[in-house]
Short mmCIF file of C-alpha atoms in Angstrom, two decimals:
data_model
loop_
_atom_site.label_atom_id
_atom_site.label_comp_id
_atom_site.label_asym_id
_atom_site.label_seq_id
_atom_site.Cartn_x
_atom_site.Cartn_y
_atom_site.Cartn_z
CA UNK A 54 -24.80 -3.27 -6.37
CA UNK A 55 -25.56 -6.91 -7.71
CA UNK A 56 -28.71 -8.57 -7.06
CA UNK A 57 -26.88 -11.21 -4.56
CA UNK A 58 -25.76 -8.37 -2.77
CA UNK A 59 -29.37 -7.38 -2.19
CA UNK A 60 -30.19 -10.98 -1.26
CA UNK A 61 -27.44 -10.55 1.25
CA UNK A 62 -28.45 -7.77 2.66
CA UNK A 63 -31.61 -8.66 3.54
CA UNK A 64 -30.74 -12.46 5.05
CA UNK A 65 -28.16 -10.77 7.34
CA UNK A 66 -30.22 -8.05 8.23
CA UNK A 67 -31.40 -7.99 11.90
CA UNK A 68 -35.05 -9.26 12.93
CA UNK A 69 -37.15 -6.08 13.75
CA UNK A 70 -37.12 -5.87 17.85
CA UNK A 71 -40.13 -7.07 19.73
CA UNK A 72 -41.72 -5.29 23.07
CA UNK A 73 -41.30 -8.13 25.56
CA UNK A 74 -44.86 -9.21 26.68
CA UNK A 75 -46.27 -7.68 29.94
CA UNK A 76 -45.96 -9.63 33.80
CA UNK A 77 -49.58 -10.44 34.49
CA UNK A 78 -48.12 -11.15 38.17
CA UNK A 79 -46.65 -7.04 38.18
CA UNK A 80 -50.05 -5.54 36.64
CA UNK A 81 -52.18 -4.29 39.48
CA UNK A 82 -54.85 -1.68 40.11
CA UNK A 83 -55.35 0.28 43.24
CA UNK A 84 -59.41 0.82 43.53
CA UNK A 85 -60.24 3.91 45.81
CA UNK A 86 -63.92 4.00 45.11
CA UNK A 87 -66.42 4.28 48.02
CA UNK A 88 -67.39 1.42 50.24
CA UNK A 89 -70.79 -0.27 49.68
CA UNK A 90 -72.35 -0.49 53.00
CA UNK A 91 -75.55 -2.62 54.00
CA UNK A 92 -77.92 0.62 55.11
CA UNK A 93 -77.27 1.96 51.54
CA UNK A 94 -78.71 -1.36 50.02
CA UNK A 95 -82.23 -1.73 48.48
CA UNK A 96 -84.58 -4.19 50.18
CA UNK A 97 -84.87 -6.34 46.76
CA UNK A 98 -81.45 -7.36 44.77
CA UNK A 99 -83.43 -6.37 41.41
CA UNK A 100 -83.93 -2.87 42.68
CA UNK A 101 -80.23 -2.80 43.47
CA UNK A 102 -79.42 -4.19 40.13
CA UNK A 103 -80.66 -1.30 38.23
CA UNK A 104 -79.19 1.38 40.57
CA UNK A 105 -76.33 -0.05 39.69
CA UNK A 106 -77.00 -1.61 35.69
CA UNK A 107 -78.09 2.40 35.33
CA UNK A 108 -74.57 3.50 37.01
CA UNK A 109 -72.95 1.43 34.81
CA UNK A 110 -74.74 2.17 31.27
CA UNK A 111 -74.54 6.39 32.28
CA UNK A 112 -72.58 7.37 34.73
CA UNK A 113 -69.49 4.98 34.41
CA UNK A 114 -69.45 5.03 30.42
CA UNK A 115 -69.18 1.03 30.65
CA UNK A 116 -68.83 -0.78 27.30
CA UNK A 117 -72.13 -2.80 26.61
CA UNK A 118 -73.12 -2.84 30.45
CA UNK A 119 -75.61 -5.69 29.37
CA UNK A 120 -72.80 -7.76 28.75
CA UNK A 121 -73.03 -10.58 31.10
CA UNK A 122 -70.84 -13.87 31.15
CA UNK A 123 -73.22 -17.35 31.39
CA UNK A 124 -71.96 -19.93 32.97
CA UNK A 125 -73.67 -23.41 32.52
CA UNK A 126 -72.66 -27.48 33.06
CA UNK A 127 -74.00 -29.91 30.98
CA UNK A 128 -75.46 -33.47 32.54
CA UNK A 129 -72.04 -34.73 33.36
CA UNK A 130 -71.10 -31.42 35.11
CA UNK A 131 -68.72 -30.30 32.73
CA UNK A 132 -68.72 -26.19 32.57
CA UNK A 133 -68.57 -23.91 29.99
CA UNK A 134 -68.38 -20.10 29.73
CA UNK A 135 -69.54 -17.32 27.03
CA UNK A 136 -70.49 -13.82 26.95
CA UNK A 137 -74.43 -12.85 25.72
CA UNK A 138 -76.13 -9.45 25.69
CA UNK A 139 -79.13 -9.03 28.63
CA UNK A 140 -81.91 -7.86 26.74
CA UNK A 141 -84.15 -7.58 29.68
CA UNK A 142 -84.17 -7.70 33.85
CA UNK A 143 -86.71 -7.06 36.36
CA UNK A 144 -88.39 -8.40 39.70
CA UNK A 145 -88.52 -11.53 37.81
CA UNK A 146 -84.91 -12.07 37.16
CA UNK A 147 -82.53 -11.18 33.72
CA UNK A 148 -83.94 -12.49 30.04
CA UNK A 149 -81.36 -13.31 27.05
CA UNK A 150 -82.03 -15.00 23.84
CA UNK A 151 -80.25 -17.49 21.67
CA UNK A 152 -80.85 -20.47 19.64
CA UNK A 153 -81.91 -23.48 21.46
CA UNK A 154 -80.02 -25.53 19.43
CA UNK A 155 -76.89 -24.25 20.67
CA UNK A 156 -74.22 -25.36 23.36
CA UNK A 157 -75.76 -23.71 26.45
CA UNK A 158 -79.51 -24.06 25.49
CA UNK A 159 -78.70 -27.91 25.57
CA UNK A 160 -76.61 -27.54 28.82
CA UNK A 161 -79.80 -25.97 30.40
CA UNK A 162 -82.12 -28.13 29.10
CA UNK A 163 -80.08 -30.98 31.00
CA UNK A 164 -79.15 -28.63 33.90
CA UNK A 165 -80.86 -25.32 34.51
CA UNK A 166 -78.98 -24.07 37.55
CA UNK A 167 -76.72 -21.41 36.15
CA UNK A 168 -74.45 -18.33 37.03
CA UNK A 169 -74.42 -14.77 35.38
CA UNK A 170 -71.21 -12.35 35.58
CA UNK A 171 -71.52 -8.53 35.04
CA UNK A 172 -67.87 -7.52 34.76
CA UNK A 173 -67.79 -3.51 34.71
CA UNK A 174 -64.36 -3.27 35.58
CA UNK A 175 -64.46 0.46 34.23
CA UNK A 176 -65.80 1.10 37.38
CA UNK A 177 -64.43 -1.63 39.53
CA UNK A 178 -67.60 -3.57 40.04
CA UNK A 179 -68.58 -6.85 39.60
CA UNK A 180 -72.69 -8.06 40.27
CA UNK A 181 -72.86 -12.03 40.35
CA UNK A 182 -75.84 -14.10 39.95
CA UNK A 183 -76.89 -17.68 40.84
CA UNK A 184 -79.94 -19.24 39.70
CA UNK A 185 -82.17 -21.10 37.48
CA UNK A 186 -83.18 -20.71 33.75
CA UNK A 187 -86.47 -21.28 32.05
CA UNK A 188 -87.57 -20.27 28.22
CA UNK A 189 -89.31 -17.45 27.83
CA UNK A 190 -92.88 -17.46 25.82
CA UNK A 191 -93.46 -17.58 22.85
CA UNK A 192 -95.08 -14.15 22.73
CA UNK A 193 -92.23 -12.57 24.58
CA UNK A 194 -89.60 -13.74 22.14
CA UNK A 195 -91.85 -12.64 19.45
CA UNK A 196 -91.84 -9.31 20.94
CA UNK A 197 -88.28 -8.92 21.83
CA UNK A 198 -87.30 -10.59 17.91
CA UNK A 199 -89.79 -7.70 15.95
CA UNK A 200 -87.15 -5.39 18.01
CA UNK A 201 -84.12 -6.41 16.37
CA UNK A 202 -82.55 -4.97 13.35
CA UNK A 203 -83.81 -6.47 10.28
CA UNK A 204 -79.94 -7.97 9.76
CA UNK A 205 -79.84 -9.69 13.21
CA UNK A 206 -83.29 -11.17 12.28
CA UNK A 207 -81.72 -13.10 9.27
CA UNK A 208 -78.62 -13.35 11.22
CA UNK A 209 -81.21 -15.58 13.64
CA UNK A 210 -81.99 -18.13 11.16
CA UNK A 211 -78.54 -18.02 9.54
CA UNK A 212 -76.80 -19.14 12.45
CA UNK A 213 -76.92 -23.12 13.41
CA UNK A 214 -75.40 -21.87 16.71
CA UNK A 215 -72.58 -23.95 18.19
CA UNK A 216 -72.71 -26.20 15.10
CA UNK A 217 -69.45 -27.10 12.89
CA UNK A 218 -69.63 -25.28 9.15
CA UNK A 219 -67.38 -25.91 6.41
CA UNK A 220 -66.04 -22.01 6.15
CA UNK A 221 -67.33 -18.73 6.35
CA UNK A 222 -68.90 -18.37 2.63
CA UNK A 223 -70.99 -21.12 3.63
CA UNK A 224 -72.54 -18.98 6.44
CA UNK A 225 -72.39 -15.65 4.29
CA UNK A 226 -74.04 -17.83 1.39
CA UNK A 227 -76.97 -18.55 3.94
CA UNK A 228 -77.22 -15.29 4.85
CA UNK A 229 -77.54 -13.68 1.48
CA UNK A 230 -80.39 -16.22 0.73
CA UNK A 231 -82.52 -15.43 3.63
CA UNK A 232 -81.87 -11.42 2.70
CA UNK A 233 -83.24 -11.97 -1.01
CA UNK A 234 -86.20 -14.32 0.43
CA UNK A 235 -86.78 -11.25 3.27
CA UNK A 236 -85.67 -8.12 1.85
CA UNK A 237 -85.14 -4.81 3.96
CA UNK A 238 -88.86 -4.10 5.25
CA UNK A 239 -90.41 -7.44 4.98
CA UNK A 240 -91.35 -8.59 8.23
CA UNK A 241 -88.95 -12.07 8.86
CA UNK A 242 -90.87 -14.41 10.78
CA UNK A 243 -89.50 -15.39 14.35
CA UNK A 244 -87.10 -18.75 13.90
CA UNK A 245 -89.14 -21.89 15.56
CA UNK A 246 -85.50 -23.05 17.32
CA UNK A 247 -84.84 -19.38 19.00
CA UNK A 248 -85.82 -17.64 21.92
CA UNK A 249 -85.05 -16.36 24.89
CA UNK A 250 -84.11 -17.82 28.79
CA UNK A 251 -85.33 -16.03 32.07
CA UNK A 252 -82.58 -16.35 34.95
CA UNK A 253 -84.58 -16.83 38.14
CA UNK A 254 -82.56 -15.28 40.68
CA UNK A 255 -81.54 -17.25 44.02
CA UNK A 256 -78.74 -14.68 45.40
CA UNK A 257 -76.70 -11.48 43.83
CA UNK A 258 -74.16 -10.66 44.92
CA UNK A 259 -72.77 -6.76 44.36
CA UNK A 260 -69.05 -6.57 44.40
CA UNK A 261 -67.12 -3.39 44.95
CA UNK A 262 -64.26 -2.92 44.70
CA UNK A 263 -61.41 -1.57 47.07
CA UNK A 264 -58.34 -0.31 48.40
CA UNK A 265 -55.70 -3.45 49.34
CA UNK A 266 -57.78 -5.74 47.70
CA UNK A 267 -60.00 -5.99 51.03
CA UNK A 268 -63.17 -5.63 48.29
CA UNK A 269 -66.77 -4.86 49.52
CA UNK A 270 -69.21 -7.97 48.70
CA UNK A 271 -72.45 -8.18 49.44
CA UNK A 272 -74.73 -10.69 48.48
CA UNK A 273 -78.30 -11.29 48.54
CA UNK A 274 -80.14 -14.84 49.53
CA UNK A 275 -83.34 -15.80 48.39
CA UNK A 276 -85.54 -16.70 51.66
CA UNK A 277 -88.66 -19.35 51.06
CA UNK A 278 -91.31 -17.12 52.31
CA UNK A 279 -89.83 -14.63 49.21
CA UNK A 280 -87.84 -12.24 51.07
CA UNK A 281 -83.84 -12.16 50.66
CA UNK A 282 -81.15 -12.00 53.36
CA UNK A 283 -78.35 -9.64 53.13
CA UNK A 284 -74.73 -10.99 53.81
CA UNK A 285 -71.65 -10.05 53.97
CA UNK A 286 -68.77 -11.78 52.84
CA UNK A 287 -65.22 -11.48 53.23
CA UNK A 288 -63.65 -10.63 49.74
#
């Protein structure tokens, strides 16, 4: 057979076939767990958190339970949305760390009411948070930072977070500096522009859910004398 042929083969040849993509509107889930009722609640929503965070992170093999979407609005109110690791909670509210140079560090800075997402669908709950965020000290991020692996450490002051960069090499070129400056067991000293933000809790609310979509949600309310009011709410 003569090259052309081969050419000719090939241009007439049919495209390979392509699975059509899925419905969104046809994929549904039926959730049969069991209800979440008020008596079974814990008088504090931080209590109830980690009956529920330890659930998750045990019981209900969840992916990175500590996973938690922040949700933040800058000055002129305009929202935006990203996912960040929960590296502590308790009576206090949930702690994360970033760089406060970085697109939600200057959204709370201007606005410090913000909302927290748990999404654990593995086990078809959801636990919502509204509240307010304030830095951590100095001596807790310094704490929480000596924690980290020594890569994330240099990964810390690599990172200009939420800044433009030319390409990737320039971020791996940054990176490879700060490794020869701070080789493998050389203590890297905590980043002046990073730390961490405490989430104040006003209410969390734990979502279950159910059969026929009619979901289980209740929520928690922060009281002024520093109690919290349980209330249900239809889902």
């Amino acid at each position: 057979m003569r090259q052309d042929d081969h050419v000719n083969e090939r241009d007439t040849a049919s495209p390979p076939s392509r699975l059509p993509a899925p419905d969104p509107a046809a994929m549904r889930k039926q959730y049969r767990a069991e209800g979440l009722d008020e008596s079974g609640l814990a008088g504090h929503p931080m209590t109830q958190f980690a009956r529920w965070f330890r659930q998750a992170a045990v019981e209900g093999a969840v992916f990175e339970p500590n996973a938690m979407v922040v949700s933040t609005a800058d000055a002129s109110g305009r929202t935006s949305s990203r996912t960040v690791l929960m590296k502590a909670y308790d009576e206090r509210g949930f702690v994360f760390y970033t760089n406060y140079g970085s697109r939600k560090a200057h959204d709370l800075a201007d606005n410090p009411y913000v909302s927290l997402l748990f999404p654990w669908h593995a086990i078809a709950r959801q636990v919502i948070v509204s509240g307010t965020a304030r830095r951590t000290g100095r001596d807790e991020t310094a704490a929480y930072f000596r924690t980290r692996p020594h890569g994330s450490q240099l990964g810390a002051w690599a990172s200009e977070q939420s800044s433009v960069i030319r390409s990737r090499t320039q971020l791996d070129v940054v990176y490879e500096e700060l490794h020869a400056r701070y080789p493998e067991g050389e203590q890297v000293p905590v980043p002046p522009n990073w730390g961490g933000f405490r989430i104040a809790p006003r209410t969390v609310e734990f979502w279950q859910g159910r059969e026929n979509r009619l979901h289980d949600r209740l929520r928690y309310v922060a009281e002024p004398d520093g109690s919290w009011r349980v209330e249900r709410l239809s889902p």
